mmCIF file of C-alpha atoms in Angstrom:
data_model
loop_
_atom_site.group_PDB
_atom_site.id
_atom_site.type_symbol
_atom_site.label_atom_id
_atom_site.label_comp_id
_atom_site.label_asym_id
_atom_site.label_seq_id
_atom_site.Cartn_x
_atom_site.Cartn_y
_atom_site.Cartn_z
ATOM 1 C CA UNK A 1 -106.527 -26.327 57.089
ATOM 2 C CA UNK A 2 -102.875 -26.916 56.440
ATOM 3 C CA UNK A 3 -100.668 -28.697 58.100
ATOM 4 C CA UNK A 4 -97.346 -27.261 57.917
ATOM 5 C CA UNK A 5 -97.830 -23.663 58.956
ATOM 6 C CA UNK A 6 -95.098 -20.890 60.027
ATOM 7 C CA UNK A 7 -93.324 -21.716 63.100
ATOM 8 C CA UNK A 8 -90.667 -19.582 64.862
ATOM 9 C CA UNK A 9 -90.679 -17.389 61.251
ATOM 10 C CA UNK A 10 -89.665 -14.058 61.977
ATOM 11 C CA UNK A 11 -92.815 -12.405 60.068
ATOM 12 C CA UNK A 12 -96.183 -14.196 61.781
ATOM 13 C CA UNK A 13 -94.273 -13.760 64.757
ATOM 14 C CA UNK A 14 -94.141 -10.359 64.962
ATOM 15 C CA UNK A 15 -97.082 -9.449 63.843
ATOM 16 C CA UNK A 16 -99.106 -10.914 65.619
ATOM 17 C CA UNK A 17 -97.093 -9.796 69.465
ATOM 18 C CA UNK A 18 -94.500 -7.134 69.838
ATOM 19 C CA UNK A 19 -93.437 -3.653 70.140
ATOM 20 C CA UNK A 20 -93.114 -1.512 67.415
ATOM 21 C CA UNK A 21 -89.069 -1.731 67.560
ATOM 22 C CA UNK A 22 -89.476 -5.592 67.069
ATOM 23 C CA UNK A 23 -92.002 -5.679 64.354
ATOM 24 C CA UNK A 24 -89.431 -3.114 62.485
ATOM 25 C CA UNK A 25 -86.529 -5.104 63.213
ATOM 26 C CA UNK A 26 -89.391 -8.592 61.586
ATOM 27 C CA UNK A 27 -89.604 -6.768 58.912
ATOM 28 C CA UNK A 28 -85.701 -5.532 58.179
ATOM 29 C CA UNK A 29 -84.797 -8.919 58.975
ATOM 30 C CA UNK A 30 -87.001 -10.266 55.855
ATOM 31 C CA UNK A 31 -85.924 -7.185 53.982
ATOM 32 C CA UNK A 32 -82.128 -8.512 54.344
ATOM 33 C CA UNK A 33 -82.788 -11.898 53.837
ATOM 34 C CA UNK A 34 -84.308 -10.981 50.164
ATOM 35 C CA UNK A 35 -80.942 -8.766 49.637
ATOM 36 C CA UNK A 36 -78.938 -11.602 50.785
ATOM 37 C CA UNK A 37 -80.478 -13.727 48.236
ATOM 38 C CA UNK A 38 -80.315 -10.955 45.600
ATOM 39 C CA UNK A 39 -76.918 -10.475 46.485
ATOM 40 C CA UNK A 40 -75.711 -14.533 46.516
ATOM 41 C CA UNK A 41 -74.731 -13.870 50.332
ATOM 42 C CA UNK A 42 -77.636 -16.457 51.237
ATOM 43 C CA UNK A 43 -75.365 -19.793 51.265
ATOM 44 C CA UNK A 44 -78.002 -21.782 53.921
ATOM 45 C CA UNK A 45 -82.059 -20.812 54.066
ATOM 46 C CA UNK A 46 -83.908 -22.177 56.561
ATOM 47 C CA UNK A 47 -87.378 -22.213 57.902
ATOM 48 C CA UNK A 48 -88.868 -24.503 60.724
ATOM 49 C CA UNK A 49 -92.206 -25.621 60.340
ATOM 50 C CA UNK A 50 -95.439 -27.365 62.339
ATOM 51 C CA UNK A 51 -96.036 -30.975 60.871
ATOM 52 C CA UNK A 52 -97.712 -34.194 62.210
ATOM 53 C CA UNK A 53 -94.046 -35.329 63.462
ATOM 54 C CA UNK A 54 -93.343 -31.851 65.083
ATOM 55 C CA UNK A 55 -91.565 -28.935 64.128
ATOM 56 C CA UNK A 56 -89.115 -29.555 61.479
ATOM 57 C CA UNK A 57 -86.755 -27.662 60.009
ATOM 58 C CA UNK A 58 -85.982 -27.344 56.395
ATOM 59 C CA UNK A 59 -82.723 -25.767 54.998
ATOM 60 C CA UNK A 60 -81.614 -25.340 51.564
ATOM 61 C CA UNK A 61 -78.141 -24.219 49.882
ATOM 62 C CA UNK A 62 -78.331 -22.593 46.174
ATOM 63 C CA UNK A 63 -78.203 -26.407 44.916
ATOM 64 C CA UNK A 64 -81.327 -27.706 46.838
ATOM 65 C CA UNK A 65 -82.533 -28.713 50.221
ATOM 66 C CA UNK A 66 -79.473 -29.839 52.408
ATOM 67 C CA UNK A 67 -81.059 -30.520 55.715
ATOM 68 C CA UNK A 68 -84.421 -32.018 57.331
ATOM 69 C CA UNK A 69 -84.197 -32.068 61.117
ATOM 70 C CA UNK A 70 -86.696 -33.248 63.710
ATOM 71 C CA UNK A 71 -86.799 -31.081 66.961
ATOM 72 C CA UNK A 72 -85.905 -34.467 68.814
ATOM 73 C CA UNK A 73 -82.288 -34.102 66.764
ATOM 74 C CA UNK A 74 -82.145 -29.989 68.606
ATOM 75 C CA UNK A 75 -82.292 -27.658 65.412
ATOM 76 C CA UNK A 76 -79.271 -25.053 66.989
ATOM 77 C CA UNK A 77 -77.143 -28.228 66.807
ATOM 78 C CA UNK A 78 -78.036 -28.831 63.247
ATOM 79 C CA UNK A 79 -78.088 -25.051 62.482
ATOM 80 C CA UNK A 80 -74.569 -25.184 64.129
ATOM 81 C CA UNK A 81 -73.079 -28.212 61.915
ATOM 82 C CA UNK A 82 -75.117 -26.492 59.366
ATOM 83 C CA UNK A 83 -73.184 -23.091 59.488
ATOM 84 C CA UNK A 84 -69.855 -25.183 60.280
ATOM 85 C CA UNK A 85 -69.642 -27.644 57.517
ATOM 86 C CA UNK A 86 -71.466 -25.810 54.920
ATOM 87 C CA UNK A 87 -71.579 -22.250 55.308
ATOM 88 C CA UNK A 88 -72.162 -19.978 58.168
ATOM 89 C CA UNK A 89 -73.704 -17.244 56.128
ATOM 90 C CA UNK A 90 -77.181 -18.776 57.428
ATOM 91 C CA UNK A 91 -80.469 -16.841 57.654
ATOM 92 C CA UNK A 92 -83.707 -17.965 58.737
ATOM 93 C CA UNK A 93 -86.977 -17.188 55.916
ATOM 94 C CA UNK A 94 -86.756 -16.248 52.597
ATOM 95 C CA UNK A 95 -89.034 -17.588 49.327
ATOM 96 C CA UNK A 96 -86.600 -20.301 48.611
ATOM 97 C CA UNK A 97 -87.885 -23.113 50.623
ATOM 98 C CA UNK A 98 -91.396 -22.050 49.550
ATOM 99 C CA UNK A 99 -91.756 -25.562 46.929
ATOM 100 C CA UNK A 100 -90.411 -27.895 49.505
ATOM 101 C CA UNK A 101 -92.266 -26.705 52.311
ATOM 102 C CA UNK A 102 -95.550 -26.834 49.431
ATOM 103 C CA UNK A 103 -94.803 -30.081 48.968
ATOM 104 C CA UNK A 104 -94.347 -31.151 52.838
ATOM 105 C CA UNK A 105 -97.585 -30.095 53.528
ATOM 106 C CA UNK A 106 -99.053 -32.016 50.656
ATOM 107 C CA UNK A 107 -97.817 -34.916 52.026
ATOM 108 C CA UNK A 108 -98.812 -34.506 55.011
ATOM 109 C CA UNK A 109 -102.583 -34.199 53.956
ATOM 110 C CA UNK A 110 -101.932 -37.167 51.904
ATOM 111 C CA UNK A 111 -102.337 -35.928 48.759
ATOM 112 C CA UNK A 112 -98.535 -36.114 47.429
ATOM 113 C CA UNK A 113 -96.546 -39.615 47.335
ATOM 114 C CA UNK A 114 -93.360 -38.593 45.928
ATOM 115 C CA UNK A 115 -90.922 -35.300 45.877
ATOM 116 C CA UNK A 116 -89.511 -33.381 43.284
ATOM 117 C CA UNK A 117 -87.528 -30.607 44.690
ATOM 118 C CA UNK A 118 -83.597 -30.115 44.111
ATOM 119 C CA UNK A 119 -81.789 -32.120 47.038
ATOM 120 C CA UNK A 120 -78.136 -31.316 47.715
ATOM 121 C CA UNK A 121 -76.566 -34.797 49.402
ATOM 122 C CA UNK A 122 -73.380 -32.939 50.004
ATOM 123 C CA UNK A 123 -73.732 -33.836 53.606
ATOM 124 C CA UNK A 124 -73.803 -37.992 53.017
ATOM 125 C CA UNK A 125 -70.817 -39.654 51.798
ATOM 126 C CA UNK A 126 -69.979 -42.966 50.974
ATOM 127 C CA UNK A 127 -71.982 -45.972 51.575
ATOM 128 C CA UNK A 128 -74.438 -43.507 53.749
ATOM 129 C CA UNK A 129 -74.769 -41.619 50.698
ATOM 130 C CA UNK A 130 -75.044 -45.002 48.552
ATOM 131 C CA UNK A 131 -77.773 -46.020 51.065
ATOM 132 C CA UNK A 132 -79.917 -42.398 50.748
ATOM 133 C CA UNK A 133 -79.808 -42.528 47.097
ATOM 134 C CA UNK A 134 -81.354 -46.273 46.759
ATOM 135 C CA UNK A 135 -84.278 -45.091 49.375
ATOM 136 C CA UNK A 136 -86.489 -43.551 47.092
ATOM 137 C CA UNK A 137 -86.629 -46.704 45.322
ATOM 138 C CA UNK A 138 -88.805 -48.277 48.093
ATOM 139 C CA UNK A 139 -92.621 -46.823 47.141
ATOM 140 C CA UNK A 140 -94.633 -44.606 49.075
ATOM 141 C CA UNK A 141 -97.042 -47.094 50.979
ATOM 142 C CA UNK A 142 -94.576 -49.861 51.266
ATOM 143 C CA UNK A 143 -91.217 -50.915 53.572
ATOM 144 C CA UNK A 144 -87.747 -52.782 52.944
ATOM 145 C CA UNK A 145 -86.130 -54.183 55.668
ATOM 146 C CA UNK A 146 -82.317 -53.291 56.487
ATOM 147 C CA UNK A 147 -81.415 -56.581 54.789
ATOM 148 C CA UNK A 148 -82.907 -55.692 51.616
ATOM 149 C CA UNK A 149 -81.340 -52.441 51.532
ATOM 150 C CA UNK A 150 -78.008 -53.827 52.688
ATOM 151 C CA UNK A 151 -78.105 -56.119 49.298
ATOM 152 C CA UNK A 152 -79.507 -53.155 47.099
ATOM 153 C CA UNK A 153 -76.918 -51.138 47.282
ATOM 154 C CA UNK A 154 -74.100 -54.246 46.971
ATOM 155 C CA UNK A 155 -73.346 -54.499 50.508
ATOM 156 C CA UNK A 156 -75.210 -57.729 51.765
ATOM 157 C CA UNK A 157 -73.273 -57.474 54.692
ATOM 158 C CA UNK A 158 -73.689 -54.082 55.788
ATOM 159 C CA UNK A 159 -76.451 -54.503 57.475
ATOM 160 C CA UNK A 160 -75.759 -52.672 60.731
ATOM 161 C CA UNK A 161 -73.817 -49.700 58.520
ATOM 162 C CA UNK A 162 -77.154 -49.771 56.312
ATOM 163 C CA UNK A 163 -78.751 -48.790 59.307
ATOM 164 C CA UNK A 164 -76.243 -46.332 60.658
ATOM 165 C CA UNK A 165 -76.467 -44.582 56.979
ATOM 166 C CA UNK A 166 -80.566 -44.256 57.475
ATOM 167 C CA UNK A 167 -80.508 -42.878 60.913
ATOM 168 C CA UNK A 168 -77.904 -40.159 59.846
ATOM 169 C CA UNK A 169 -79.889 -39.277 56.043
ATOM 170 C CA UNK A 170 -79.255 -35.621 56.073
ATOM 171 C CA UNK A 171 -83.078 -35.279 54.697
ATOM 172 C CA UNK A 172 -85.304 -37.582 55.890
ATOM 173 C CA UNK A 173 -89.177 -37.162 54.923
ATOM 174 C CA UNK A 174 -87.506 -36.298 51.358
ATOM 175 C CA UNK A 175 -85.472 -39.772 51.063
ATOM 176 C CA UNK A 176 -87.944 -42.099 52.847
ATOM 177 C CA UNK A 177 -85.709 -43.982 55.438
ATOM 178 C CA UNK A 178 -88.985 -44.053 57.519
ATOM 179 C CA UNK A 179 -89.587 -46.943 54.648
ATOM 180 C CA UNK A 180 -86.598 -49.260 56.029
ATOM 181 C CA UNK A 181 -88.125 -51.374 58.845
ATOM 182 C CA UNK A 182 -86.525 -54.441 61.015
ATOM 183 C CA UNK A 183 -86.562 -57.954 59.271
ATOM 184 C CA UNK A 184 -89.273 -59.359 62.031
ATOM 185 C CA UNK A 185 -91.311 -56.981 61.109
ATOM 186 C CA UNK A 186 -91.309 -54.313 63.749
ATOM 187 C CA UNK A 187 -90.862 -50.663 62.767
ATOM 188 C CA UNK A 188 -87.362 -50.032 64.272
ATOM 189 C CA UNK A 189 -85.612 -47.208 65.211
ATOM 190 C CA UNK A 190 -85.744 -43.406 63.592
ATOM 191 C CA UNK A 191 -84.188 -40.420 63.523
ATOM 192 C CA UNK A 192 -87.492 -38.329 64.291
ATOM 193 C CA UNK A 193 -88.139 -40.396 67.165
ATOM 194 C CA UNK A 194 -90.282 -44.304 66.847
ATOM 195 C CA UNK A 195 -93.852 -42.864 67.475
ATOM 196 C CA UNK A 196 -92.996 -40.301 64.346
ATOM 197 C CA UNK A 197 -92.219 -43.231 62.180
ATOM 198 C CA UNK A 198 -95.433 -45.221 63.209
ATOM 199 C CA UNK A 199 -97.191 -41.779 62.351
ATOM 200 C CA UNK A 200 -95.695 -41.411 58.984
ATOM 201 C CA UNK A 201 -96.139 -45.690 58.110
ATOM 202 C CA UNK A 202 -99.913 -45.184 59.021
ATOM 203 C CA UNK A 203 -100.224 -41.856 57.107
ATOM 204 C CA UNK A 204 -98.704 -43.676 53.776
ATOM 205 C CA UNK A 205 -101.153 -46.757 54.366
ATOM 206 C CA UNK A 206 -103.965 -44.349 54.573
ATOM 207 C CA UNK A 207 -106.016 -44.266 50.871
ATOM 208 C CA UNK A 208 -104.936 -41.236 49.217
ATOM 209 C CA UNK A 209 -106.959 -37.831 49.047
ATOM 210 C CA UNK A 210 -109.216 -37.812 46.357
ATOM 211 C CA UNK A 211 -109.267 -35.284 43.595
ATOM 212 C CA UNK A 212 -105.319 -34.014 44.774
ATOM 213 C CA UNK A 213 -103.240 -32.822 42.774
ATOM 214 C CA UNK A 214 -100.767 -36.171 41.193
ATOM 215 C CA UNK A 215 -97.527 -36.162 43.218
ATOM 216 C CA UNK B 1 -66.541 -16.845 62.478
ATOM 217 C CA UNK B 2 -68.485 -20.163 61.765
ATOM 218 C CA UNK B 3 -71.433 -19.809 63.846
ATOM 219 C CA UNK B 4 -75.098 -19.539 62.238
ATOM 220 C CA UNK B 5 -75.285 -15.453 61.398
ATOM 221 C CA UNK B 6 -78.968 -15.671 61.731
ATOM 222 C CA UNK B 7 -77.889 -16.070 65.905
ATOM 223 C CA UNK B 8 -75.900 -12.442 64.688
ATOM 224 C CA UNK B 9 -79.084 -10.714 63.178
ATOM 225 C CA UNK B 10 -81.214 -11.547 66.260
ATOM 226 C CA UNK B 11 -79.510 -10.845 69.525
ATOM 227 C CA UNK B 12 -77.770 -7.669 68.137
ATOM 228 C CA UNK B 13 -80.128 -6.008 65.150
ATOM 229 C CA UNK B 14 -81.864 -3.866 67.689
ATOM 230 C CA UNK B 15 -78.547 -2.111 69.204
ATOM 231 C CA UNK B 16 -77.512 -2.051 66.196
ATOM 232 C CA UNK B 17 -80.988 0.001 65.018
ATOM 233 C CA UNK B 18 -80.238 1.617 67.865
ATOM 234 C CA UNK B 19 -76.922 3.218 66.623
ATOM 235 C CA UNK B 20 -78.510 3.839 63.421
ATOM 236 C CA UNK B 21 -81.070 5.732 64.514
ATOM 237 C CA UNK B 22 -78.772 8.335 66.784
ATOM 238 C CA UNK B 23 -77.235 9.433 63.670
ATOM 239 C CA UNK B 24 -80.290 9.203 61.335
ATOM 240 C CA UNK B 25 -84.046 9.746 61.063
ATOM 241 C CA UNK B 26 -86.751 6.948 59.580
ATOM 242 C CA UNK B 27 -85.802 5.145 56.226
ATOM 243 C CA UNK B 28 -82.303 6.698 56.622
ATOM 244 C CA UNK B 29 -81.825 4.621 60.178
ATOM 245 C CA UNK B 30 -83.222 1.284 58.100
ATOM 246 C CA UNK B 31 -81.601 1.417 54.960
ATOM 247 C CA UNK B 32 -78.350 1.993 57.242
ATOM 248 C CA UNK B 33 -79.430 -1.287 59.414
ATOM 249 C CA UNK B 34 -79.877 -3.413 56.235
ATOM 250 C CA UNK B 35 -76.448 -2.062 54.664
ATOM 251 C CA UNK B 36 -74.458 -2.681 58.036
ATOM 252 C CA UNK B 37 -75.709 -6.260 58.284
ATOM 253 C CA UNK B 38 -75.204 -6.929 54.793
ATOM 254 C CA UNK B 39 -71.920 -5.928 55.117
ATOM 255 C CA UNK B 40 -71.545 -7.937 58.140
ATOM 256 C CA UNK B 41 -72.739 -10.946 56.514
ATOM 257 C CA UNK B 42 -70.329 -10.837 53.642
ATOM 258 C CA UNK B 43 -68.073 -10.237 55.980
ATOM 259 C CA UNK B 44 -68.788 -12.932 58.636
ATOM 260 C CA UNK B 45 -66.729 -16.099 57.558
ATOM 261 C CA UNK B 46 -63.476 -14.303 57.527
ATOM 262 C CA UNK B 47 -63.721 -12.635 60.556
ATOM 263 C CA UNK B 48 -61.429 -14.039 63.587
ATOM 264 C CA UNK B 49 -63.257 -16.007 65.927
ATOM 265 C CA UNK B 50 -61.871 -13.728 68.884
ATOM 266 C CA UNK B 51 -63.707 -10.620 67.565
ATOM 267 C CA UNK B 52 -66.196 -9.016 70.250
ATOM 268 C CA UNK B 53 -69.414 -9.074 67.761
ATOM 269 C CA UNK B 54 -71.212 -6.202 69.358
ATOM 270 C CA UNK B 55 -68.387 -3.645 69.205
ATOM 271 C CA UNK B 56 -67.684 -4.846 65.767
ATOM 272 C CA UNK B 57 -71.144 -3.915 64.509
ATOM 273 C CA UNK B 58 -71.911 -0.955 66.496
ATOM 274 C CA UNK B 59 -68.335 0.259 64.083
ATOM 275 C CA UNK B 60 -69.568 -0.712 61.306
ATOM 276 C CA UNK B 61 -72.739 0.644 62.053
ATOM 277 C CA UNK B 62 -72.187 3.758 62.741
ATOM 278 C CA UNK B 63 -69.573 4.178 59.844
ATOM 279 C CA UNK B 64 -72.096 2.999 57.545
ATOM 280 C CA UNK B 65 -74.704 5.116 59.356
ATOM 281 C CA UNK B 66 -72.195 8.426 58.537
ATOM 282 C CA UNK B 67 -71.741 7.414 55.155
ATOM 283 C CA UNK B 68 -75.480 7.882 54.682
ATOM 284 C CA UNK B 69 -75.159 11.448 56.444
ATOM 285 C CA UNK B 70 -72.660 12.381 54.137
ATOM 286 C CA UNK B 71 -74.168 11.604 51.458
ATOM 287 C CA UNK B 72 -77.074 13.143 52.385
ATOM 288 C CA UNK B 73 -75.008 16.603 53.625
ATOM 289 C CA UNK B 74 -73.073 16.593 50.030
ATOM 290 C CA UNK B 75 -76.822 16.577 48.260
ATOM 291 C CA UNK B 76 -78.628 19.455 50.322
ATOM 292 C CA UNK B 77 -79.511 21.584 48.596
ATOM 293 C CA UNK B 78 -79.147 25.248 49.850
ATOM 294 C CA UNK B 79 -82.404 26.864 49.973
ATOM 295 C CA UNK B 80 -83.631 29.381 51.704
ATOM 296 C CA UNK B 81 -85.280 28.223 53.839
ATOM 297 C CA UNK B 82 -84.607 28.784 57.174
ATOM 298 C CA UNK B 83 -83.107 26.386 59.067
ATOM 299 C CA UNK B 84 -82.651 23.927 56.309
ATOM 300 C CA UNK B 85 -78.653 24.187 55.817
ATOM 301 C CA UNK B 86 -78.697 22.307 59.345
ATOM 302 C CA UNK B 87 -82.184 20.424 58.505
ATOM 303 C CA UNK B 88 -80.647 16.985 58.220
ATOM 304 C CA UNK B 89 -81.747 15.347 61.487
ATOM 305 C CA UNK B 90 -79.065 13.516 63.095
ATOM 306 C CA UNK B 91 -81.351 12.154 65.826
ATOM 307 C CA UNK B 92 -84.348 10.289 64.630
ATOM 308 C CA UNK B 93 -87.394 9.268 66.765
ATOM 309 C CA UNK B 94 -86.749 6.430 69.957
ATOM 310 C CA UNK B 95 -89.405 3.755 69.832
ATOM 311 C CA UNK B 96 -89.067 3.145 73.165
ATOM 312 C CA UNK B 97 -89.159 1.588 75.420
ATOM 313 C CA UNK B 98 -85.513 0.092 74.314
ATOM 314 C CA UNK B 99 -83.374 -2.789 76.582
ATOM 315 C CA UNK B 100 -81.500 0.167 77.964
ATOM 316 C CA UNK B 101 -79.977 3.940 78.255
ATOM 317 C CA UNK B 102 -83.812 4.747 77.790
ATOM 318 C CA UNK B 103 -82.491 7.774 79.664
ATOM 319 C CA UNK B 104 -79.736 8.545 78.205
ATOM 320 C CA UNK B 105 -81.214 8.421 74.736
ATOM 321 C CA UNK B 106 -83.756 11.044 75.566
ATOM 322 C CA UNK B 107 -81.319 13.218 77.452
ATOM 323 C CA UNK B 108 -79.495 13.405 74.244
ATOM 324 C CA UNK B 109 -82.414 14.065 72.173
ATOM 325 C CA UNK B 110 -83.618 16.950 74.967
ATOM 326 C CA UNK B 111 -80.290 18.913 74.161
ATOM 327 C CA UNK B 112 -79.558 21.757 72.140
ATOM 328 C CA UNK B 113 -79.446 20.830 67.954
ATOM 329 C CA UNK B 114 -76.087 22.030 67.488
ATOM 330 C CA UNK B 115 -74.856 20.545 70.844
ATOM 331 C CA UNK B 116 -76.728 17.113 70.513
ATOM 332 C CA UNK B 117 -75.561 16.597 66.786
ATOM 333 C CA UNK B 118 -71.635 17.261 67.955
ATOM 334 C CA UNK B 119 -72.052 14.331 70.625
ATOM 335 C CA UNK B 120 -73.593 11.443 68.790
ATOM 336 C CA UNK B 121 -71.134 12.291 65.781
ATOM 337 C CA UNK B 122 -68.226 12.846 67.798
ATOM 338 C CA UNK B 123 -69.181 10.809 70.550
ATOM 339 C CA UNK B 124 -70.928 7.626 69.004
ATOM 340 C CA UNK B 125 -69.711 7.942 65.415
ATOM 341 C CA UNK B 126 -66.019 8.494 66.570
ATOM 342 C CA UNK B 127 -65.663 11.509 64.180
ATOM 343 C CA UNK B 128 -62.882 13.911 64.729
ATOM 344 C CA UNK B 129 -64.007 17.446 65.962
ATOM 345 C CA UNK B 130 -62.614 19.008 62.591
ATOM 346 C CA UNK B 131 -65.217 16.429 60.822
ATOM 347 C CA UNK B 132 -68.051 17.357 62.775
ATOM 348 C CA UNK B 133 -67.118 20.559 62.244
ATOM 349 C CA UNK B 134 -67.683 20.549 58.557
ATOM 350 C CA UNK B 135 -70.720 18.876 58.988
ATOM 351 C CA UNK B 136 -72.803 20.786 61.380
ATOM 352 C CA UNK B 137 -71.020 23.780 60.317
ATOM 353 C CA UNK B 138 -69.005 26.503 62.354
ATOM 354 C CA UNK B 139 -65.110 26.020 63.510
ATOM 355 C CA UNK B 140 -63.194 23.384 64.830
ATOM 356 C CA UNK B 141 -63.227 25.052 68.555
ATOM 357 C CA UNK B 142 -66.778 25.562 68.248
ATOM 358 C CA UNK B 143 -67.670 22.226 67.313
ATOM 359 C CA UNK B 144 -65.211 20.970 70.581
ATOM 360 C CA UNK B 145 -67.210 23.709 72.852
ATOM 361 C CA UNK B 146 -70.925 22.554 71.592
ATOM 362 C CA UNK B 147 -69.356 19.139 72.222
ATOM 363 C CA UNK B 148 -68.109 19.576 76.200
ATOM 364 C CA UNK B 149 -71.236 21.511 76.570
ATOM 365 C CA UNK B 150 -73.335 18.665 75.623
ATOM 366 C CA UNK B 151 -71.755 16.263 77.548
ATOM 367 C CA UNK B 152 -71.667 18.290 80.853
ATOM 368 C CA UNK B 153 -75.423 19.235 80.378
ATOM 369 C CA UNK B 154 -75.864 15.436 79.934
ATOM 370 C CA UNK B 155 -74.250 14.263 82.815
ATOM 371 C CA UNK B 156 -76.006 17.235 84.440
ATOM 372 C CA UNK B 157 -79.709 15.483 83.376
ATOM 373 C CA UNK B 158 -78.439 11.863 83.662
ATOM 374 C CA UNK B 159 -76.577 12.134 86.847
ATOM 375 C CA UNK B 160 -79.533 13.702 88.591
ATOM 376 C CA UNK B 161 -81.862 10.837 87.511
ATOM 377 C CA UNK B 162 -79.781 8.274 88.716
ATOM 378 C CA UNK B 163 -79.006 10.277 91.812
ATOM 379 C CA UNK B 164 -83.365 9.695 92.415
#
């Protein structure tokens, strides 16, 4: 059974419950998002999705996925800074996010170590974007501490900023900052909450599925 | 505007469908919902954040729902058939139960064709009488008559249910 599954998506929902005028309005509503895509009026996709961490949501501009949120981080907040420093031409479905949310769910049943779907990083600058670009260098299975990361990307000293710029990666899951962990040896803080990034450290230590598909 | 229009789509699309379907039957009703929020989405960054959303789509709405019916009113074709010079429905079927004016919307769609058409297109679309005149056919003064005699009959029907 899969993992990541439909969540608040307008289609399963109203199917499955609902008068007749909502299930019309589930389907118009997919019917414009498609037109809105046709018509290059889609700036910001999103879905939001089950997973072992929660529901997440996923959104993606023309150029990639922009956004991975936890429901810890409140996804009308980041739907709000979405539609404010992006675009707010934002609609909820739509085939694009179908790869990424593919690959999530492969992930998640441990049979996918890596990702290869566009990311758009327009929403990390700086040394935080600096920081999310070296954190795919840390392999799926192992952990860098902050230190470590600090001197990869040329900032020895940065440790504290190297830890700002991982709490605030715009796509976590996709870059791994669940990967950075304290010095001592503890799992430190995360975005999706400290039990998620236990969940996700013990999923990647877990021997891979056998016979699935090469990530 | 710089909120998320998906917020738009879902607490207004079914007045909007609504609207649509006062002026149109069926497929007409959607494909005038999907052109009215297309619209409103290319629309939607430029617009002033101190626009009242609701009235703002229930105008475009209803002019995109009249487009349709003009459109459709320039193609019929005139057969003999009886009745079908004046066959474009202007009222399509209420799913109800809706939110609201449940009553209202059936005591509109209980009145007279000629009377019921004048109201939601001079009424709800905001055409002028000599409009609706050339679109349901007859006069000017005719259209304006059919019109007050609508209304009256309606607050007739919907002023003795609320009087219950």
């Amino acid at each position: 059974m899969s993992t990541v599954q439909d969540g608040r998506g307008g289609d399963v929902r109203d199917t499955l419950a609902g008068t007749h005028e909502e299930r019309l309005l589930a389907v118009l509503h997919a019917r414009l998002v498609a037109r809105a895509q046709d018509e290059g009026l889609l700036d910001v996709a999103y879905r939001v999705v089950d997973s072992p961490v929660g529901r997440v949501l996923v959104a993606a501009g023309d150029a990639g996925v922009l956004r991975v949120a936890f429901e810890v981080q409140g996804h009308d907040a980041v739907l709000d800074d979405l539609a404010a420093r992006v675009s707010p031409r934002v609609l909820e479905g739509g085939d694009r996010l179908d790869p990424v949310l593919r690959q999530l769910d492969e992930y998640f049943t441990g049979s996918r170590t890596s990702f290869d779907v566009p990311v758009d990083l327009r929403l990390a600058r700086g040394l935080r974007r600096d920081v999310v670009e070296a954190l795919p260098r840390i392999a799926y299975g192992t952990t860098a501490s902050y230190t470590q990361v600090a001197a990869a990307v040329g900032r020895p000293a940065a440790v504290r900023a190297v830890a700002t710029a991982c709490a605030l990666n715009p796509v976590p899951l996709l870059v791994p900052c669940h990967r950075v962990v304290r010095s001592d040896g503890s799992t430190g803080r995360y975005v999706g909450g400290d039990e998620a990034k236990r969940t996700l450290l013990a999923l990647e230590r877990t021997p891979l599925v056998s016979g699935a598909p090469e990530a | 505007m710089n909120g998320p229009f998906e917020d738009v789509v879902r607490v207004h699309g079914g007045t909007v469908l609504r609207v649509c379907r006062a002026v149109l039957a069926g497929h007409d009703a959607q494909d005038a919902w999907s052109e009215t929020f297309l619209a409103a989405l290319r629309a939607w960054p430029g617009l002033p954040a101190d626009v009242n959303v609701e009235a703002w789509l229930v105008t475009v709405a209803r002019r995109k729902a009249i487009d349709e019916l003009r459109r459709r009113t320039r193609q019929a074709a005139p057969v003999a058939e009886p009745g079908a010079l004046d066959g474009v429905p202007l009222l399509g079927a209420v799913a109800g139960p809706g939110e609201r004016d449940l009553d209202l919307w059936q005591a509109v769609r209980a009145l007279p064709d000629k009377q019921r058409r004048v109201v939601v297109l001079h009424h709800l679309g905001g055409l002028p009488y000599a409009e609706v005149a050339g679109l349901v056919g007859g006069t000017d003064a005719a259209a304006r008559r059919a019109g007050a005699d609508g209304v009256a009959a309606l607050r007739r029907i919907y002023g003795a249910r609320e009087a219950r």
